[in-house]
Every structure is written in C-alpha cells, then in structure tokens.
Short mmCIF file of C-alpha atoms and ligand atoms in Angstrom, two decimals:
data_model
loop_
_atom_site.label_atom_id
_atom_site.label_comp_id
_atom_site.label_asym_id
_atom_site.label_seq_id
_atom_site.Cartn_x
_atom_site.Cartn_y
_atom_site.Cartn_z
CA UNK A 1 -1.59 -24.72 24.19
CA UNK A 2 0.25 -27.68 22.63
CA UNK A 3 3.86 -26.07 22.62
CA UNK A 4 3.40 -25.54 26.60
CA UNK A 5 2.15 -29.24 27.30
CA UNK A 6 5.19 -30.87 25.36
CA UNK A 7 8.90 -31.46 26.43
CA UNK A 8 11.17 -28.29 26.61
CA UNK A 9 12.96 -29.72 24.23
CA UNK A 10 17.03 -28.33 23.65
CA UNK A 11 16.54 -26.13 26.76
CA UNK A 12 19.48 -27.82 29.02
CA UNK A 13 22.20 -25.47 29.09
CA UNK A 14 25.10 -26.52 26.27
CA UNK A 15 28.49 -27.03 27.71
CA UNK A 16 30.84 -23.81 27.19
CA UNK A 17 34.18 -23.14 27.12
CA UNK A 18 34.99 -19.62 28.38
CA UNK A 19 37.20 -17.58 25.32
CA UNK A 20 39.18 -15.37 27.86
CA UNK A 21 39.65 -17.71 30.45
CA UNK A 22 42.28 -15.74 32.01
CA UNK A 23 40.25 -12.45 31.89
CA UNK A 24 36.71 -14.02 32.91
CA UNK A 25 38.45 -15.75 35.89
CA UNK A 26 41.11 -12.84 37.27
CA UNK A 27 40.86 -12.91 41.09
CA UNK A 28 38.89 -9.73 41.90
CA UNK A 29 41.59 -8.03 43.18
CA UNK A 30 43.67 -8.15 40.27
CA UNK A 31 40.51 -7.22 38.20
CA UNK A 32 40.56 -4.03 40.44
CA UNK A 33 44.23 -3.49 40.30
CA UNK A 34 43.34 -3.27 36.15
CA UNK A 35 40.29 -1.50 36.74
CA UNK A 36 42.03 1.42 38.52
CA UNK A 37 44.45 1.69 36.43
CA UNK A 38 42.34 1.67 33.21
CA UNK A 39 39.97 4.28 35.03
CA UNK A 40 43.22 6.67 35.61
CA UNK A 41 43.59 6.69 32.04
CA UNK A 42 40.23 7.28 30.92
CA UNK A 43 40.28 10.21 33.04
CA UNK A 44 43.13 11.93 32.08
CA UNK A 45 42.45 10.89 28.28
CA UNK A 46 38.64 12.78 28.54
CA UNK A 47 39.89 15.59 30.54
CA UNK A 48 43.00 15.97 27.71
CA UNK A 49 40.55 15.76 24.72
CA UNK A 50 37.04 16.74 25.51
CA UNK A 51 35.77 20.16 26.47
CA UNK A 52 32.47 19.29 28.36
CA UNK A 53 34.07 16.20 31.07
CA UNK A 54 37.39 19.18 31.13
CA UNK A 55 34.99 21.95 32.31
CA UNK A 56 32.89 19.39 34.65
CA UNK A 57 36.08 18.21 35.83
CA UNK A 58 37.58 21.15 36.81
CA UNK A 59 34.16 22.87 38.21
CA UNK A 60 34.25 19.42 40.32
CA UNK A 61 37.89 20.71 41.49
CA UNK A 62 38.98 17.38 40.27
CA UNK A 63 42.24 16.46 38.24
CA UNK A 64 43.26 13.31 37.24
CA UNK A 65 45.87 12.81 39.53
CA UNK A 66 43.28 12.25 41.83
CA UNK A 67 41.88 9.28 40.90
CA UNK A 68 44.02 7.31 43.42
CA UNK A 69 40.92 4.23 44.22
CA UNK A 70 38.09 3.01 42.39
CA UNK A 71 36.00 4.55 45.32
CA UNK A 72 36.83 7.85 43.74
CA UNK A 73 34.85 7.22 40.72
CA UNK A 74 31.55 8.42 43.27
CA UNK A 75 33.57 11.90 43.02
CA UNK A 76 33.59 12.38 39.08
CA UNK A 77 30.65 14.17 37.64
CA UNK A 78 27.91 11.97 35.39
CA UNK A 79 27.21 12.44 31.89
CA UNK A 80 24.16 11.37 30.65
CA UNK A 81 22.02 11.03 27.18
CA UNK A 82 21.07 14.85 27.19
CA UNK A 83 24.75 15.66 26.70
CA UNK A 84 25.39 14.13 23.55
CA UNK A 85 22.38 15.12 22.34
CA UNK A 86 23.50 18.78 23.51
CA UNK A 87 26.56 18.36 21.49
CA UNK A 88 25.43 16.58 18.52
CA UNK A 89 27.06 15.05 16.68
CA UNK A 90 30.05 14.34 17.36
CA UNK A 91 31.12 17.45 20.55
CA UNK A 92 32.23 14.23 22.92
CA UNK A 93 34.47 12.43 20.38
CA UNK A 94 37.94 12.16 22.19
CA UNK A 95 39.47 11.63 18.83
CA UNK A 96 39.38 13.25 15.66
CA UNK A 97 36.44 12.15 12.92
CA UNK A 98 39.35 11.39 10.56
CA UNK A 99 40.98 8.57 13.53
CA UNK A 100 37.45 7.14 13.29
CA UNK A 101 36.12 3.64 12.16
CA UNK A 102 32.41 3.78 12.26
CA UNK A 103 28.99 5.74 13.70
CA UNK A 104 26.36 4.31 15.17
CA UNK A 105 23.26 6.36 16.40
CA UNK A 106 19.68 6.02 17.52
CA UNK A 107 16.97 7.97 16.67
CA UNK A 108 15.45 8.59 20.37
CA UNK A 109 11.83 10.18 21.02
CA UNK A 110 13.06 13.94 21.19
CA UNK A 111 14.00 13.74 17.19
CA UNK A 112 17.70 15.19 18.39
CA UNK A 113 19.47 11.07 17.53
CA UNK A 114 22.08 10.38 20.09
CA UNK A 115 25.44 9.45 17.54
CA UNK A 116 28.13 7.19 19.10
CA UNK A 117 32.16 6.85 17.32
CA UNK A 118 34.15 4.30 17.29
CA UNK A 119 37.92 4.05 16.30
CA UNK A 120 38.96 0.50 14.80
CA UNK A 121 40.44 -0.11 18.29
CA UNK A 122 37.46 0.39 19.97
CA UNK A 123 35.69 -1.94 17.01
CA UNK A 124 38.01 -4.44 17.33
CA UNK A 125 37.31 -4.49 21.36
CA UNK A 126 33.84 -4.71 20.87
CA UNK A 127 34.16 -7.90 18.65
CA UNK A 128 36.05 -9.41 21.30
CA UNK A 129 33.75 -8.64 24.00
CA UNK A 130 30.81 -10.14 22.31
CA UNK A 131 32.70 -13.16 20.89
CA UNK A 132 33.49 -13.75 24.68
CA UNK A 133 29.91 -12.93 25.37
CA UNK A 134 28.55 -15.27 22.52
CA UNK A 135 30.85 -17.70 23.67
CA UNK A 136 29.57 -17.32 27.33
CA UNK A 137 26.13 -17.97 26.23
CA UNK A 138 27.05 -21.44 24.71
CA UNK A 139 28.13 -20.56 21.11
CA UNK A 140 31.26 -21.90 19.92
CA UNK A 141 33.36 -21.19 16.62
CA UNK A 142 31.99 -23.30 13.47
CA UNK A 143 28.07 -22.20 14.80
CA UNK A 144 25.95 -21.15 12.53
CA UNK A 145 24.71 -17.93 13.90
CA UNK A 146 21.30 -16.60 13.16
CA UNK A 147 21.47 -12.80 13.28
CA UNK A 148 18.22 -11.34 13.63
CA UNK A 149 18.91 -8.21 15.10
CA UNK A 150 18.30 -4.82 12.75
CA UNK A 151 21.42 -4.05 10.82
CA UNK A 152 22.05 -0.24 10.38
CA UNK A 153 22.56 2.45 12.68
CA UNK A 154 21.55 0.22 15.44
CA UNK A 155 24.19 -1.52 17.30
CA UNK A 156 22.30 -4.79 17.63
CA UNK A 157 22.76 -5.84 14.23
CA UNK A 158 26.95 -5.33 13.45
CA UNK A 159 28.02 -5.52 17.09
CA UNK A 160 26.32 -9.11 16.89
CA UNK A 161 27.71 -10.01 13.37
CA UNK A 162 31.31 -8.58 14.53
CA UNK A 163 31.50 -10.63 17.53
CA UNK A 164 30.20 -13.72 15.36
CA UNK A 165 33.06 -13.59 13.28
CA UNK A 166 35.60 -13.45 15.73
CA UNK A 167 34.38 -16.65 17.66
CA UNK A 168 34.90 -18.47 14.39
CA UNK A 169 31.03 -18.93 14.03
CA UNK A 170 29.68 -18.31 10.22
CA UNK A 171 26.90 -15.55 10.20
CA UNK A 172 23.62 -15.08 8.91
CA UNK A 173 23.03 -11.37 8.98
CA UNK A 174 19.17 -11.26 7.79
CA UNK A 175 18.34 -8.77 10.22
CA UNK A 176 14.72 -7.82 11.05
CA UNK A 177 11.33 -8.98 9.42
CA UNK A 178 10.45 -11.02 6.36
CA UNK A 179 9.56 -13.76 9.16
CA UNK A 180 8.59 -16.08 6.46
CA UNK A 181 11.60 -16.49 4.87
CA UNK A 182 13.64 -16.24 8.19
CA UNK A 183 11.86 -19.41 9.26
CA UNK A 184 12.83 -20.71 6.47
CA UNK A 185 16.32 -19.93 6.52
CA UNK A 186 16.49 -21.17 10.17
CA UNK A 187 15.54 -24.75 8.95
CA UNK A 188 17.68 -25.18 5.94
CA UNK A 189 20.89 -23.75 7.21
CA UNK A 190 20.65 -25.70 10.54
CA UNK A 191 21.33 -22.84 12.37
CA UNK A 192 22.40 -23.57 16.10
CA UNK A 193 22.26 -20.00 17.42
CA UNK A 194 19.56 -17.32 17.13
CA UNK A 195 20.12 -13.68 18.02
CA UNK A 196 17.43 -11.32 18.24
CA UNK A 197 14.98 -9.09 20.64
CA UNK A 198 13.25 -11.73 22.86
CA UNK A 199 9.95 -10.09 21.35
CA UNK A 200 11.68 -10.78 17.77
CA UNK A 201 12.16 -14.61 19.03
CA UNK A 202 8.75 -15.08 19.78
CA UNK A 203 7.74 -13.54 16.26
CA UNK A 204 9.75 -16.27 15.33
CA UNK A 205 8.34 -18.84 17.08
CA UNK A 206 4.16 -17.77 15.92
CA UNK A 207 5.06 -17.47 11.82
CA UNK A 208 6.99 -20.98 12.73
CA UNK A 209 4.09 -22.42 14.03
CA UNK A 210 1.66 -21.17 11.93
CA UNK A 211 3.89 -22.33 8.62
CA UNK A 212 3.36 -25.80 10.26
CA UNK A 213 7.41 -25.75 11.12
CA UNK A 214 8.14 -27.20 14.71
CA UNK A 215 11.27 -25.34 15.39
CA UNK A 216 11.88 -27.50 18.14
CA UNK A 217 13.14 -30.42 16.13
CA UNK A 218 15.53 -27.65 14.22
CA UNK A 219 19.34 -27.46 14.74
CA UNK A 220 18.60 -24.17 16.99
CA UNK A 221 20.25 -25.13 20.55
CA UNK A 222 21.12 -21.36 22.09
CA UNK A 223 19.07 -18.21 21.63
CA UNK A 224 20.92 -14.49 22.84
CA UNK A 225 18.59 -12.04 23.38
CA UNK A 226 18.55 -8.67 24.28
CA UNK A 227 17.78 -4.87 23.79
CA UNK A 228 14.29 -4.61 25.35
CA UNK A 229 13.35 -5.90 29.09
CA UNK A 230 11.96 -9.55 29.32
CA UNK A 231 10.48 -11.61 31.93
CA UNK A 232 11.34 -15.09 33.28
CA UNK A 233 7.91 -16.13 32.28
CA UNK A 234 8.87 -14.53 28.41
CA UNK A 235 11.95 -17.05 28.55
CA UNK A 236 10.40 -20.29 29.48
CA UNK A 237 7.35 -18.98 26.61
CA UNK A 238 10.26 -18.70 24.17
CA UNK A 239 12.12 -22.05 25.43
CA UNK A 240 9.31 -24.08 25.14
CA UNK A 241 8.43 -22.29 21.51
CA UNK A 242 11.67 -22.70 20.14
CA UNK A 243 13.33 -25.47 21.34
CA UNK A 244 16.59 -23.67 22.50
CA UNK A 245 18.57 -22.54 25.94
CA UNK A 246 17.92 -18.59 26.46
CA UNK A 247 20.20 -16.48 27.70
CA UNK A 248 19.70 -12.50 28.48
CA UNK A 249 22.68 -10.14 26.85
CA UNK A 250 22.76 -6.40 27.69
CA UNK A 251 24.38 -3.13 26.18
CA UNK A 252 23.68 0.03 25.28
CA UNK A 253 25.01 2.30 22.25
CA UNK A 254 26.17 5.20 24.55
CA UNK A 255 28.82 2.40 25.73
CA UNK A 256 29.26 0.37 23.01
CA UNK A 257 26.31 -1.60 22.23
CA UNK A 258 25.72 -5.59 22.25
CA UNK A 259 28.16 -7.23 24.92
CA UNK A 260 28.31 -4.90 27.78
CA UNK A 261 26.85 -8.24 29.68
CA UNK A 262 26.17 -11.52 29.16
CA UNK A 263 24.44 -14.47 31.31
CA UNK A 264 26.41 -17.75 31.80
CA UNK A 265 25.07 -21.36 31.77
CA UNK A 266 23.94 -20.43 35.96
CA UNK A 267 21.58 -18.04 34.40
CA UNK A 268 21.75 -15.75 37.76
CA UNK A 269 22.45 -12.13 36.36
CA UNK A 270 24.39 -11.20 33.66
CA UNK A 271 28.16 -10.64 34.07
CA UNK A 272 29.26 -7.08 33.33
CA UNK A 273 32.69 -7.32 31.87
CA UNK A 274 34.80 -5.79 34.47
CA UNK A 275 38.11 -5.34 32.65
CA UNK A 276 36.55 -2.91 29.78
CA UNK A 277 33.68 -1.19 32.44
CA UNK A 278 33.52 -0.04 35.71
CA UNK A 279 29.83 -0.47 36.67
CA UNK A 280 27.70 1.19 40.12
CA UNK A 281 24.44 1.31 41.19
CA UNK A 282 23.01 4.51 42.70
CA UNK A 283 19.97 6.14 44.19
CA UNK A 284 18.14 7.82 40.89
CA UNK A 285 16.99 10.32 42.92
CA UNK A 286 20.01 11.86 44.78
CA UNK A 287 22.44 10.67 43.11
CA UNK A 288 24.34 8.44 46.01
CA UNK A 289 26.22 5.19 45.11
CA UNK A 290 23.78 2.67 46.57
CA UNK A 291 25.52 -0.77 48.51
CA UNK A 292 25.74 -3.99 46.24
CA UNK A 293 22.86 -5.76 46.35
CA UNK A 294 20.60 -3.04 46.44
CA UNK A 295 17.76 -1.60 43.45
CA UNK A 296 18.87 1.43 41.50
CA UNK A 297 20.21 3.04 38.17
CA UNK A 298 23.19 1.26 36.43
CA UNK A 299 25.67 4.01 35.99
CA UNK A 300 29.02 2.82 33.60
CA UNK A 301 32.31 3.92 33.33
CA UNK A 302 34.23 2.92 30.05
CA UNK A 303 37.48 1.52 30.34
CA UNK A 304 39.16 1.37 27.49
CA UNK A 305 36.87 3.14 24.78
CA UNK A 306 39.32 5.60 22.57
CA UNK A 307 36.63 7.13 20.54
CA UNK A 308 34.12 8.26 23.23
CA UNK A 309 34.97 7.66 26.73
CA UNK A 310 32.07 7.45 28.83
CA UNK A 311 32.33 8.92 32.93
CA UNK A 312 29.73 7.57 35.16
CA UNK A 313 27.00 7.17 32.38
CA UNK A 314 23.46 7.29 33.95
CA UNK A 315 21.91 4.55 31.95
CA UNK A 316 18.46 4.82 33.36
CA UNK A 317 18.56 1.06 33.12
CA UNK A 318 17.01 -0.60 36.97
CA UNK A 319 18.83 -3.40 37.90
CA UNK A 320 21.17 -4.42 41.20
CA UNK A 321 24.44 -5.85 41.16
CA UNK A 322 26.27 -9.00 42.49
CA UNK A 323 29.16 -9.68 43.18
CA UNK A 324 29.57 -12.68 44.39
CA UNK A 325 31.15 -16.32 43.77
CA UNK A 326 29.27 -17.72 40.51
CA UNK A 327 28.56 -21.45 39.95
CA UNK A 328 30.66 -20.93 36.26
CA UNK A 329 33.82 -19.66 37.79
CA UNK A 330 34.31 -16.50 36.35
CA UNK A 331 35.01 -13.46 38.92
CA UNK A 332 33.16 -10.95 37.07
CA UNK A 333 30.65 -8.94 38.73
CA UNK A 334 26.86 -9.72 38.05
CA UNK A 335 24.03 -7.28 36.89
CA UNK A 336 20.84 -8.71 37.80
CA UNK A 337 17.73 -8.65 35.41
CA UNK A 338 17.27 -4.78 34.40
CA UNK A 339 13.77 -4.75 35.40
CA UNK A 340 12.42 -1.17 33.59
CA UNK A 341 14.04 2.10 32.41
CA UNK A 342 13.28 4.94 34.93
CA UNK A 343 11.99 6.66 32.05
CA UNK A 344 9.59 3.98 31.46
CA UNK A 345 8.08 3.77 35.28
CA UNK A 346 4.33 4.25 35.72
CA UNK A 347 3.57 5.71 38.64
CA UNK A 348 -0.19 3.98 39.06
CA UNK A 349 -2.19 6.03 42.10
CA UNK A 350 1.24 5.97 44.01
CA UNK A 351 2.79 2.65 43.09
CA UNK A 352 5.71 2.93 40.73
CA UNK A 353 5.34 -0.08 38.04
CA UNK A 354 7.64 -1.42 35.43
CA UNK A 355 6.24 -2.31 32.46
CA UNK A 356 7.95 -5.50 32.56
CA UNK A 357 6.39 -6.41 35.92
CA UNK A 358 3.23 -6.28 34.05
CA UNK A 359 4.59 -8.43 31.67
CA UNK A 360 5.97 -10.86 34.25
CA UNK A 361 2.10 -11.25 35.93
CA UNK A 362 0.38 -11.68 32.17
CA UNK A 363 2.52 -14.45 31.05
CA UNK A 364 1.40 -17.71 31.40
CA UNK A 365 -1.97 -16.84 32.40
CA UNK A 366 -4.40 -19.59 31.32
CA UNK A 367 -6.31 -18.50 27.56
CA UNK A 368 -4.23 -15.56 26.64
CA UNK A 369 -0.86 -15.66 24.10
CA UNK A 370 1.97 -13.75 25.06
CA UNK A 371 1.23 -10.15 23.61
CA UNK A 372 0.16 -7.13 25.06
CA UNK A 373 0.26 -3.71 25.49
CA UNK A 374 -0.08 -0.87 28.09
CA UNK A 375 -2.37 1.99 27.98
CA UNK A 376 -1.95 4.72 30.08
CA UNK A 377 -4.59 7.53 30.30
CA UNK A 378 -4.93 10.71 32.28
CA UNK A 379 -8.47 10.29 33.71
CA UNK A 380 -9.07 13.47 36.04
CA UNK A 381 -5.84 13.98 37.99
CA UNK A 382 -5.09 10.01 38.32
CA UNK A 383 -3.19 7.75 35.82
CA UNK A 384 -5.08 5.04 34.47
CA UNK A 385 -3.69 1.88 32.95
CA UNK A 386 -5.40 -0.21 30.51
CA UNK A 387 -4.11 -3.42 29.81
CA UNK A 388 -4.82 -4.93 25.87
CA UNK A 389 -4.08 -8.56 26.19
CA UNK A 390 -4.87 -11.27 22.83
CA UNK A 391 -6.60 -14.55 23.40
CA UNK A 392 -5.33 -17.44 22.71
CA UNK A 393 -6.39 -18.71 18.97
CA UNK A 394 -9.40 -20.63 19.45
CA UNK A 395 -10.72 -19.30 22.50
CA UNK A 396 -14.35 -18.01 22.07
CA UNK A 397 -15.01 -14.59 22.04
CA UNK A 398 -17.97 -15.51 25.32
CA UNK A 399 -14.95 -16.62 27.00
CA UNK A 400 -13.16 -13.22 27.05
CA UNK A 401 -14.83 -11.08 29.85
CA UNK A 402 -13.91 -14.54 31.66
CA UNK A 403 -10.18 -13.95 30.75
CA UNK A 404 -9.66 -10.18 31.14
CA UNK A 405 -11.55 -10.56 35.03
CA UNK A 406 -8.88 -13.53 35.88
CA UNK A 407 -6.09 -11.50 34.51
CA UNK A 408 -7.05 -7.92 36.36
CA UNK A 409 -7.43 -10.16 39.74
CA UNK A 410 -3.88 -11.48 39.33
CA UNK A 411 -2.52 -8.26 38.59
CA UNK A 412 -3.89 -6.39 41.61
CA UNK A 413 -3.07 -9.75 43.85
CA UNK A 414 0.76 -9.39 42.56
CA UNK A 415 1.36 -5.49 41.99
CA UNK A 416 -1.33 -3.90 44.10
CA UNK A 417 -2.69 -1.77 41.16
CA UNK A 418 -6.05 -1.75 39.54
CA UNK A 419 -5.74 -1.69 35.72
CA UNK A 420 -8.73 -2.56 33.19
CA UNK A 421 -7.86 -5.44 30.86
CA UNK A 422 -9.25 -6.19 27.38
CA UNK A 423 -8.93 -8.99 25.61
CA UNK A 424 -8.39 -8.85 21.83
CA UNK A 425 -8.75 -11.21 18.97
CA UNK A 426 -5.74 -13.29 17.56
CA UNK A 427 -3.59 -11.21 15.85
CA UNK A 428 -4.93 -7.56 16.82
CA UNK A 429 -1.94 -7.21 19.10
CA UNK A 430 1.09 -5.55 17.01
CA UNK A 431 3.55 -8.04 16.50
CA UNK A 432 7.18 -7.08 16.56
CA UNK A 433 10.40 -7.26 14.52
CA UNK A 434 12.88 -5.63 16.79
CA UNK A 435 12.33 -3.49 19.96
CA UNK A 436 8.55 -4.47 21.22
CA UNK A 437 6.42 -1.41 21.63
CA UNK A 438 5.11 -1.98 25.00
CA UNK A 439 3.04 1.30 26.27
CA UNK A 440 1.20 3.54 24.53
CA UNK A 441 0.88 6.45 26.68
CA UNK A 442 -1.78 9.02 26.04
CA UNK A 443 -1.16 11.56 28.36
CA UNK A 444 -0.80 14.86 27.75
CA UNK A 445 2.72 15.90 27.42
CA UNK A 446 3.74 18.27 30.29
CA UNK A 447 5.89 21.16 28.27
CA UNK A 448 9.24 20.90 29.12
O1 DLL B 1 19.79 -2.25 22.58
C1 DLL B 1 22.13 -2.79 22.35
C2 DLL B 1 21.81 -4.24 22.33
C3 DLL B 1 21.60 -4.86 21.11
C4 DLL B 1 21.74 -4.98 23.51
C5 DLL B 1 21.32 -6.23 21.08
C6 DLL B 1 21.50 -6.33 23.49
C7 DLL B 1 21.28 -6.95 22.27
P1 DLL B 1 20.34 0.71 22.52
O2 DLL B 1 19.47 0.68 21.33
O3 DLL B 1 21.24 1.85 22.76
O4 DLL B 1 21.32 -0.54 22.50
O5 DLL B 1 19.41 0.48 23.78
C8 DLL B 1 19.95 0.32 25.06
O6 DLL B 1 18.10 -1.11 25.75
O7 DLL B 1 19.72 1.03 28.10
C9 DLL B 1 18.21 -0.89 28.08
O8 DLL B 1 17.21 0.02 28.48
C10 DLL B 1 17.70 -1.76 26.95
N1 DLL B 1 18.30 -3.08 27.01
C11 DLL B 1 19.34 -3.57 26.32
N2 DLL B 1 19.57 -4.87 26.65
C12 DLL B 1 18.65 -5.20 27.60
C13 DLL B 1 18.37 -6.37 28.36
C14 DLL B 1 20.94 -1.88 22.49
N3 DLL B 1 19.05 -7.49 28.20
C15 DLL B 1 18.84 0.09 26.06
N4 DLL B 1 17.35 -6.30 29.26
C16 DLL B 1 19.38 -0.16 27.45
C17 DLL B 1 16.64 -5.17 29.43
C18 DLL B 1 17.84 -4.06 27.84
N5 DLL B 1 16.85 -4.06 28.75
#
C-alpha cells in the first residue's frame, strides 16, 4: 500500500503548446465547411475506385453529387470489420498495391486478419496526427519518448514511433516485454514520456517496484496510453505508481491506428480530430444516428485517407460525444471514455455489463492489487460471471474469503449483478505486455 499513501508525485498536468494551433482551434463552422468538403471527396474517390462502397452506393441510389451536408453522411451505407475480412487482403484498397507505403494488420479471433494500406501520404498524415496528439498530451520536441507499444503488424508500435519523430522528440522503440531491462532503460535514459497499453504501464510500474526502482523520482512526467479500455480508478493506480500525468489516446487500425483521439491537459474526453474524421454516434441496434450527448457505437468516416477510405465505419467502440467549449481552447469535438466494445458486453441475467465497469468497481478496493480477470460460464440457461481478483502481497491467505465477500458486495451495490469473486495469490493473475486479456469466456460457442 505504500505507493497509494505517498504524494502523486509528477501528476499535475505539464504545460502544452498545441502543434496545429490553427487546425485544433478552427471555429466549428469552418471545421464543417472542411469537413464537407473533404467528405465529398472521399465519396466520389471510394465510389471511383472500389467495387464493394460502388455497388452499396448505387443499391443505396446514392451518387456523390449528393453529398450536399454533413447530415447526409446518415444516408451512406456502413462498412464494417466483416468486409475487409470478406475481401482479404487487400479488395478495399482505393489505390493500387504498387502506390502503396506500408500494411498493417491484426490477427482478430476468426483467424481471417483484417489488413489495412497505407500510401506515404496517408503515412505521412498519420505522423502528423499523432505528433499533434503527442503534443496534446504534454510531449514536446527534444522528449525522450519511451515507446512501449508492440512494434510489427500492430499499429501501436510505428504509428507511435512515426508521430515521435515528427514532434522532434528522440525515440525509444523497445516495444513490448523484457520488463527488466525496460525499467532499466527508463532510468538511465531519463525518459520524460512513456507510451504503452495502460495494462503495459502498470507492468511497468510492479517489475519497477519489485527491482527496488521508485519510478516516481525518474525523469518520466507524461504517460499516453491506449489500445485497451481503462478506468479512472486504473489512471490514478498508474499515476500514483509511476509518478507521471496520464492521458487516454484512441485509434483503431481500420482508420489508421494511434491518433484518431487524444485527451488534453482538461482530461474531459478525448478530442477526435475533426479535420481528418468525421465521427457519429448511433443506436447499435437499428442503426439511427443517436443526438450528441447520448451512449452508442462510434461510427468514423475518413477524411483524407488515399489508401483505404473508410464510410461510416461501425467501430463497435461505446462511447458518447461532446461537443462543446473545452477549457484548452481547441474546437474539436470530444469522444468521451469508450467504456466496452459491443462485442465485449456481458449480458449478466438481463443487465448488459462492460468489462471495464467491472474494472472501474475492483480498483481501489482495500487488500486487492489491480489485476483481474472475468469468467463467464454457461450454468443452465443463465450466464455466470466469476470474478479472479489477486491479493495484495502480504495479505494472509485467512484474510481472503474476507476480501472476495467485500468485493462481490460492492459489485452488486454498483452494477446490480451477482458475480462470485476469488481471490488469488500474488502473481497468479497473468500479467500483461500489450493488450490485457480481460475475460475468459467459457461458453459454448453458438455456430454461426
Ligand atoms: O489499438 C491502435 C492504438 C494503438 C490505439 C496505441 C491507441 C494506442 P487496434 O489494434 O486496431 O488499434 O484496436 C482498436 O482498441 O476499436 C478499441 O476497441 C480499442 N481501443 C483503442 N484505444 C482505446 C482507448 C489500436 N483509448 C480497438 N480506450 C478500438 C478504449 C481503446 N479502447
């Protein structure tokens, strides 16, 4: 408990200059003005040069030429992850694989990986966007920049590095794992900024601790993190750990990858970069743009991507969106804390849970560290949840049935459901070096 009881040390938010001050702070309708304009051209440009939004288009009786408001984007068709899987690899390229500059791709459950292009336009825009979102965050140019996100086919790793560079920052790209040595690393290169999967950070911050390294007197000062869901209770655990501001960055490979979003120093939703996406919220289930403000599916538009033009992509992501003035004085829109995938949404004897909102009621629950995982088990016709949380190092194994009753009471007293909680030993909980594995689900699979 000794990290919690001292002083959050490095947590106030650095001072930041914004890198596209004239972009971040266009009045909103000049934003739209671009927006619309950007949006006619993607359309045409996906209609012109690839089959499946042509044929959707047309069934839709839609041309181009009609796009004539951004209200009209709620009258283009979605595309979604199926369809690049359907036409693997590369059947929704809008250019040719010789115009192209790089692939990215992710491996996904089905075994199908979903494989995203880029032209050196499109790479170049990326590095921009996260340099603006690094810079948003708190880095500046001369940083050293701890990259901890896997390098490969996953866009966490280059989109980071990329962006990096451009600020003017110096990168470390170690990637994921060999925690040891990335402690290490941390300490002798005085890195200010740390990039990784909040679940990644906190890795971090145990190896740290148990190395006997207080990573709260390092140079660290900002910490970007990303890829996976978090909770506020995950952020101050991570602050307190590591000694640094954290901020929440979003993306997904199917738009670009790292950058999409990025929080400011007000730390009230992330701001969705308007001039590059065109973002909505609607009602998963029919389908029907939802008002700001209100709970549903992020669903993005790309701009200005050559390579693979995205209409009305059905992230699956939950999250609602703002709009409105923001203490930082940029104009750009705000996406709220995604809060769960709808792929990822227990439905627990008819109350739909996030995994995250789990998360949100185990952290910071007196004798238990911040690891756990989720369960779920057909019994009879009903779901069941089991909840594996780890004790705290040095609490006594008499004290666990103690625990895991305290933690099931706050769980039902916050979300309603009834789950059974066990408390493991240190350590029995997997760690993790990139995306967290949160629920193991052992339900049959329905055939599909
Ligand atoms: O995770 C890109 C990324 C890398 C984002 C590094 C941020 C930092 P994918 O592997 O395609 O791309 O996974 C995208 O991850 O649809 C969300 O479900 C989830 N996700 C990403 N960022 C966040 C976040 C990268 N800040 C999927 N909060 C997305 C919650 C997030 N979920």
């Amino acid at each position: 408990m000794g990290h919690r009881a001292s002083l959050h040390l490095g947590t106030a938010a650095p001072t930041r200059a914004m890198l596209h001050a004239d972009v971040e702070t266009l009045p909103r309708e000049q934003l739209a003005d671009l927006q619309l304009q950007r949006l006619r051209a993607t359309v045409a440009d996906a209609y012109r040069h690839v089959p499946l939004h042509r044929a959707r288009l047309d069934a839709a009786g839609i041309a181009p030429e009609d796009i004539r408001s951004l209200d009209d984007v709620a009258h283009l068709p979605f595309t979604q992850k199926s369809d690049l899987r359907d036409h693997y690899p590369f059947g929704l390229f809008a250019r040719p694989v010789d115009q192209l500059a790089r692939l990215h791709a992710s491996s996904g459950t089905t075994g199908v990986p979903t494989v995203v292009g880029y032209t050196a336009g499109d790479l170049s825009r990326w590095a921009d966007l996260m340099a603006r979102s690094l810079a948003c965050a708190g880095a500046r140019r001369g940083d050293i920049v701890h990259n901890a996100y896997g390098y490969g086919l996953f866009t966490g790793g280059l989109g980071v590095h990329s962006g990096a560079e451009r600020l003017g920052a110096v990168v470390v790209p170690v990637s994921g794992g060999s925690t040891e040595r990335q402690v290490q690393l941390l300490v002798d290169f005085r890195s200010r900024v740390l990039c990784s999967t909040p679940s990644y950070a906190l890795t971090i911050a145990e190896v740290a601790e148990r190395l006997g390294v207080d990573l709260r007197a390092s140079a660290l000062e900002v910490g970007l993190f990303g890829a996976e869901p978090w909770s506020a209770g995950m952020r101050s655990e991570i602050e307190s750990r590591l000694g640094l501001h954290a901020v929440d960055i979003y993306g997904l490979s199917e738009i670009m990858g790292p950058g999409v979003a990025c929080e400011c120093a007000a730390r009230n939703g992330l701001h969705g970069w308007e001039d590059h996406f065109l973002f909505e919220v609607i009602d998963p289930a029919s389908g029907e743009p939802l008002p700001e403000g209100e709970a549903g599916e992020l669903v993005i538009t790309t701009l200005t991507k050559e390579a693979l033009p995205m209409l009305r992509y059905r992230t699956r992501d939950i999250t609602r969106l703002a709009s409105g003035r923001c203490d930082c004085g940029r104009t750009h829109q705000r996406i709220l804390r995604i809060t769960g995938r709808n792929d990822d949404m227990l439905i627990i004897r008819g109350v739909n849970v996030y995994p995250s909102q789990l998360e949100a009621a185990l952290i910071g629950r007196p004798g238990i560290a911040p690891y756990y995982q989720l369960v779920v088990e057909r019994r009879g016709t009903l779901d069941h949840v089991g909840v594996e949380v780890e004790a705290q190092a040095g609490i006594a194994a008499e004290a666990h049935a103690a625990i895991a009753s305290d933690v099931a009471h706050h769980i039902k007293s916050m979300i309603g459901i009834t789950t059974e909680v066990r408390v493991r030993a240190t350590g029995e909980i997997p760690r993790s070096e990139g995306k967290a594995v949160r629920v193991r689900d052992l339900r049959p699979k329905v055939p599909v």
